[in-house]
Amino acid sequence: MVYQAAADRYDQLPYRRVSDSGLIVPAVSFGLWRNLGDQMPLENSRKVILEAFDRGIFSFDNAFNYGPSNGSAEETFGQVYQSDLKPYRNELVITTKAGYHMWPGPMGEFSGRKTLINALNTSLQKMHLDYVDIFYAHRFDPNTNLEETARALDDLVHQGKALYVGVSNYTAEQTKAIAEIFQELGTPFIGNQVSYNMLNQQEKNSGLLDILDEHHAGLFAYGPLAEGLLTDRYLNGLPEDFPIHKTNAFLFEKGRDVLVEKLQQLNQLAKNRQQTLTQMSLAWLLQDQRVASVVIGTSSVDHLQQNLSFTENLTFTTDELAEIERIIQS
Ligand SMILES: NC(=O)c1ccc[n+]([C@@H]2O[C@H](COP(=O)([O-])OP(=O)(O)OC[C@H]3O[C@@H](n4cnc5c(N)ncnc54)[C@H](OP(=O)(O)O)[C@@H]3O)[C@@H](O)[C@H]2O)c1
């Protein structure tokens, strides 16, 4: 059946301008890191992606290496784009990244000129696109000079293959350094995609938000649910093989039981707000207008629908915020 997007899709979710740029993104973006892909029937991935679009999520986040098996996420997205979303291309904000391991050999990772240019050309083919809206350098490259990385990204903009560029996982200092080069080149630098969630607030005080703001760019918060920790899934305990991302690994330092106890307390606070822990976690991140969008991942239409109801309570009292801080720091 021919897909017809929901007529009221722009009434469902707030959207935000990224600083004072011309780019507007939904408060929530949909990421394809490891929840969809080759291990899941395409029809299910299609349902989740189209439900996201129907619910006002018009931004989809990929990376060359996203999977589950390396590269399959872009292919999955490309298939759904070809079959259903192509007529909506002007509305969509499609992003991808390059820098983690992509193909064999020493040039299959990081941010040298050849690597970034070949990566985006391949990603465009896999997704059946002429351009992406944002192309990110996925991680800081300690060996390639920053000018080369910035110029390669700038050239891709001049070639019409990316409308904006960004970085991901760069520290505040690294972001400042590359943003200054972009400023000299006149490159449309739009932001940094970093790990940021209620349990992992490292970027809140790192100075990154101010640096981005000074450069007319925004913060894109990935992993807002700490890979599912901030849901009701682990309130009774955490499995030994929990696949924690390296940016959140420190959460396990005091032991799993301490973390579970915190999740239980946060869950109670969310209940008092008539929200789920997940909904409260999304609302919490979006308090700061410099957070342009939070990038969620799910393989489930039900989870997506439940999570997006976070918009029913977006405000926090001073007491609630203090209580969240107390629990997180305990
Ligand atoms: N730039 C980077 O280096 C980087 C790194 C990591 C991630 N990212 C981006 O951020 C996106 C999201 O990352 P993430 O997947 O770690 O995000 P997340 O949204 O923090 O966590 C996703 C996990 O939460 C679970 N979940 C969601 N809603 C739930 C609910 N209501 N109840 C129970 N479980 C629920 C999902 O399982 P179900 O599938 O069962 O819902 C999934 O396992 C990625 O797809 C990617 O685009 C970027």
mmCIF file with all atom_site columns, N, CA and C in Angstrom, residues 36-64:
data_model
loop_
_atom_site.group_PDB
_atom_site.id
_atom_site.type_symbol
_atom_site.label_atom_id
_atom_site.label_alt_id
_atom_site.label_comp_id
_atom_site.label_asym_id
_atom_site.label_entity_id
_atom_site.label_seq_id
_atom_site.pdbx_PDB_ins_code
_atom_site.Cartn_x
_atom_site.Cartn_y
_atom_site.Cartn_z
_atom_site.occupancy
_atom_site.B_iso_or_equiv
_atom_site.pdbx_formal_charge
_atom_site.auth_seq_id
_atom_site.auth_comp_id
_atom_site.auth_asym_id
_atom_site.auth_atom_id
_atom_site.pdbx_PDB_model_num
ATOM 1  N N  . LEU A 1 36 ? 17.444 -1.149 14.758 1.00 0.00 ? 36 LEU A N  1
ATOM 2  C CA . LEU A 1 36 ? 16.855 -1.698 13.536 1.00 0.00 ? 36 LEU A CA 1
ATOM 3  C C  . LEU A 1 36 ? 18.003 -2.316 12.750 1.00 0.00 ? 36 LEU A C  1
ATOM 4  N N  . GLY A 1 37 ? 17.692 -2.895 11.628 1.00 0.00 ? 37 GLY A N  1
ATOM 5  C CA . GLY A 1 37 ? 18.812 -3.384 10.823 1.00 0.00 ? 37 GLY A CA 1
ATOM 6  C C  . GLY A 1 37 ? 18.613 -4.795 10.382 1.00 0.00 ? 37 GLY A C  1
ATOM 7  N N  . ASP A 1 38 ? 19.728 -5.424 10.031 1.00 0.00 ? 38 ASP A N  1
ATOM 8  C CA . ASP A 1 38 ? 19.633 -6.683 9.312  1.00 0.00 ? 38 ASP A CA 1
ATOM 9  C C  . ASP A 1 38 ? 19.048 -7.839 10.105 1.00 0.00 ? 38 ASP A C  1
ATOM 10 N N  . GLN A 1 39 ? 19.049 -7.745 11.444 1.00 0.00 ? 39 GLN A N  1
ATOM 11 C CA . GLN A 1 39 ? 18.513 -8.868 12.213 1.00 0.00 ? 39 GLN A CA 1
ATOM 12 C C  . GLN A 1 39 ? 16.991 -8.764 12.343 1.00 0.00 ? 39 GLN A C  1
ATOM 13 N N  . MET A 1 40 ? 16.438 -7.654 11.908 1.00 0.00 ? 40 MET A N  1
ATOM 14 C CA . MET A 1 40 ? 14.991 -7.436 12.067 1.00 0.00 ? 40 MET A CA 1
ATOM 15 C C  . MET A 1 40 ? 14.309 -7.435 10.687 1.00 0.00 ? 40 MET A C  1
ATOM 16 N N  . PRO A 1 41 ? 13.107 -8.024 10.583 1.00 0.00 ? 41 PRO A N  1
ATOM 17 C CA . PRO A 1 41 ? 12.445 -7.975 9.277  1.00 0.00 ? 41 PRO A CA 1
ATOM 18 C C  . PRO A 1 41 ? 12.279 -6.518 8.826  1.00 0.00 ? 41 PRO A C  1
ATOM 19 N N  . LEU A 1 42 ? 12.528 -6.299 7.563  1.00 0.00 ? 42 LEU A N  1
ATOM 20 C CA . LEU A 1 42 ? 12.459 -4.927 7.028  1.00 0.00 ? 42 LEU A CA 1
ATOM 21 C C  . LEU A 1 42 ? 11.100 -4.297 7.321  1.00 0.00 ? 42 LEU A C  1
ATOM 22 N N  . GLU A 1 43 ? 10.040 -5.135 7.285  1.00 0.00 ? 43 GLU A N  1
ATOM 23 C CA . GLU A 1 43 ? 8.704  -4.586 7.479  1.00 0.00 ? 43 GLU A CA 1
ATOM 24 C C  . GLU A 1 43 ? 8.567  -3.957 8.869  1.00 0.00 ? 43 GLU A C  1
ATOM 25 N N  . ASN A 1 44 ? 9.234  -4.549 9.861  1.00 0.00 ? 44 ASN A N  1
ATOM 26 C CA . ASN A 1 44 ? 9.162  -3.961 11.207 1.00 0.00 ? 44 ASN A CA 1
ATOM 27 C C  . ASN A 1 44 ? 9.943  -2.646 11.278 1.00 0.00 ? 44 ASN A C  1
ATOM 28 N N  . SER A 1 45 ? 11.121 -2.638 10.672 1.00 0.00 ? 45 SER A N  1
ATOM 29 C CA . SER A 1 45 ? 11.907 -1.391 10.652 1.00 0.00 ? 45 SER A CA 1
ATOM 30 C C  . SER A 1 45 ? 11.102 -0.297 9.948  1.00 0.00 ? 45 SER A C  1
ATOM 31 N N  . ARG A 1 46 ? 10.465 -0.687 8.865  1.00 0.00 ? 46 ARG A N  1
ATOM 32 C CA . ARG A 1 46 ? 9.675  0.280  8.091  1.00 0.00 ? 46 ARG A CA 1
ATOM 33 C C  . ARG A 1 46 ? 8.563  0.872  8.950  1.00 0.00 ? 46 ARG A C  1
ATOM 34 N N  . LYS A 1 47 ? 7.882  -0.014 9.717  1.00 0.00 ? 47 LYS A N  1
ATOM 35 C CA . LYS A 1 47 ? 6.770  0.448  10.568 1.00 0.00 ? 47 LYS A CA 1
ATOM 36 C C  . LYS A 1 47 ? 7.262  1.474  11.585 1.00 0.00 ? 47 LYS A C  1
ATOM 37 N N  . VAL A 1 48 ? 8.403  1.189  12.210 1.00 0.00 ? 48 VAL A N  1
ATOM 38 C CA . VAL A 1 48 ? 8.903  2.092  13.261 1.00 0.00 ? 48 VAL A CA 1
ATOM 39 C C  . VAL A 1 48 ? 9.318  3.434  12.640 1.00 0.00 ? 48 VAL A C  1
ATOM 40 N N  . ILE A 1 49 ? 10.018 3.375  11.524 1.00 0.00 ? 49 ILE A N  1
ATOM 41 C CA . ILE A 1 49 ? 10.487 4.612  10.883 1.00 0.00 ? 49 ILE A CA 1
ATOM 42 C C  . ILE A 1 49 ? 9.285  5.461  10.437 1.00 0.00 ? 49 ILE A C  1
ATOM 43 N N  . LEU A 1 50 ? 8.298  4.824  9.849  1.00 0.00 ? 50 LEU A N  1
ATOM 44 C CA . LEU A 1 50 ? 7.149  5.593  9.351  1.00 0.00 ? 50 LEU A CA 1
ATOM 45 C C  . LEU A 1 50 ? 6.281  6.112  10.501 1.00 0.00 ? 50 LEU A C  1
ATOM 46 N N  . GLU A 1 51 ? 6.201  5.319  11.586 1.00 0.00 ? 51 GLU A N  1
ATOM 47 C CA . GLU A 1 51 ? 5.472  5.814  12.761 1.00 0.00 ? 51 GLU A CA 1
ATOM 48 C C  . GLU A 1 51 ? 6.178  7.058  13.314 1.00 0.00 ? 51 GLU A C  1
ATOM 49 N N  . ALA A 1 52 ? 7.505  7.007  13.327 1.00 0.00 ? 52 ALA A N  1
ATOM 50 C CA . ALA A 1 52 ? 8.264  8.175  13.809 1.00 0.00 ? 52 ALA A CA 1
ATOM 51 C C  . ALA A 1 52 ? 7.907  9.395  12.956 1.00 0.00 ? 52 ALA A C  1
ATOM 52 N N  . PHE A 1 53 ? 7.929  9.235  11.668 1.00 0.00 ? 53 PHE A N  1
ATOM 53 C CA . PHE A 1 53 ? 7.638  10.386 10.789 1.00 0.00 ? 53 PHE A CA 1
ATOM 54 C C  . PHE A 1 53 ? 6.206  10.887 10.997 1.00 0.00 ? 53 PHE A C  1
ATOM 55 N N  . ASP A 1 54 ? 5.283  9.935  11.140 1.00 0.00 ? 54 ASP A N  1
ATOM 56 C CA . ASP A 1 54 ? 3.878  10.319 11.377 1.00 0.00 ? 54 ASP A CA 1
ATOM 57 C C  . ASP A 1 54 ? 3.706  11.085 12.684 1.00 0.00 ? 54 ASP A C  1
ATOM 58 N N  . ARG A 1 55 ? 4.613  10.801 13.652 1.00 0.00 ? 55 ARG A N  1
ATOM 59 C CA . ARG A 1 55 ? 4.512  11.452 14.967 1.00 0.00 ? 55 ARG A CA 1
ATOM 60 C C  . ARG A 1 55 ? 5.350  12.731 15.050 1.00 0.00 ? 55 ARG A C  1
ATOM 61 N N  . GLY A 1 56 ? 5.840  13.195 13.919 1.00 0.00 ? 56 GLY A N  1
ATOM 62 C CA . GLY A 1 56 ? 6.547  14.488 13.914 1.00 0.00 ? 56 GLY A CA 1
ATOM 63 C C  . GLY A 1 56 ? 8.049  14.401 13.958 1.00 0.00 ? 56 GLY A C  1
ATOM 64 N N  . ILE A 1 57 ? 8.590  13.179 13.956 1.00 0.00 ? 57 ILE A N  1
ATOM 65 C CA . ILE A 1 57 ? 10.054 13.039 13.929 1.00 0.00 ? 57 ILE A CA 1
ATOM 66 C C  . ILE A 1 57 ? 10.487 13.069 12.467 1.00 0.00 ? 57 ILE A C  1
ATOM 67 N N  . PHE A 1 58 ? 10.960 14.219 12.040 1.00 0.00 ? 58 PHE A N  1
ATOM 68 C CA . PHE A 1 58 ? 11.355 14.319 10.628 1.00 0.00 ? 58 PHE A CA 1
ATOM 69 C C  . PHE A 1 58 ? 12.875 14.296 10.466 1.00 0.00 ? 58 PHE A C  1
ATOM 70 N N  . SER A 1 59 ? 13.578 13.936 11.544 1.00 0.00 ? 59 SER A N  1
ATOM 71 C CA . SER A 1 59 ? 15.034 13.855 11.464 1.00 0.00 ? 59 SER A CA 1
ATOM 72 C C  . SER A 1 59 ? 15.495 12.430 11.778 1.00 0.00 ? 59 SER A C  1
ATOM 73 N N  . PHE A 1 60 ? 16.283 11.866 10.885 1.00 0.00 ? 60 PHE A N  1
ATOM 74 C CA . PHE A 1 60 ? 16.755 10.477 11.021 1.00 0.00 ? 60 PHE A CA 1
ATOM 75 C C  . PHE A 1 60 ? 18.273 10.458 11.024 1.00 0.00 ? 60 PHE A C  1
ATOM 76 N N  . ASP A 1 61 ? 18.825 9.781  12.036 1.00 0.00 ? 61 ASP A N  1
ATOM 77 C CA . ASP A 1 61 ? 20.263 9.814  12.269 1.00 0.00 ? 61 ASP A CA 1
ATOM 78 C C  . ASP A 1 61 ? 20.922 8.464  11.974 1.00 0.00 ? 61 ASP A C  1
ATOM 79 N N  . ASN A 1 62 ? 21.866 8.509  11.064 1.00 0.00 ? 62 ASN A N  1
ATOM 80 C CA . ASN A 1 62 ? 22.599 7.303  10.679 1.00 0.00 ? 62 ASN A CA 1
ATOM 81 C C  . ASN A 1 62 ? 24.087 7.508  10.895 1.00 0.00 ? 62 ASN A C  1
ATOM 82 N N  . ALA A 1 63 ? 24.841 6.448  10.661 1.00 0.00 ? 63 ALA A N  1
ATOM 83 C CA . ALA A 1 63 ? 26.302 6.546  10.537 1.00 0.00 ? 63 ALA A CA 1
ATOM 84 C C  . ALA A 1 63 ? 26.719 5.422  9.606  1.00 0.00 ? 63 ALA A C  1
ATOM 85 N N  . PHE A 1 64 ? 27.860 5.608  8.967  1.00 0.00 ? 64 PHE A N  1
ATOM 86 C CA . PHE A 1 64 ? 28.350 4.603  8.009  1.00 0.00 ? 64 PHE A CA 1
ATOM 87 C C  . PHE A 1 64 ? 28.368 3.233  8.651  1.00 0.00 ? 64 PHE A C  1
#
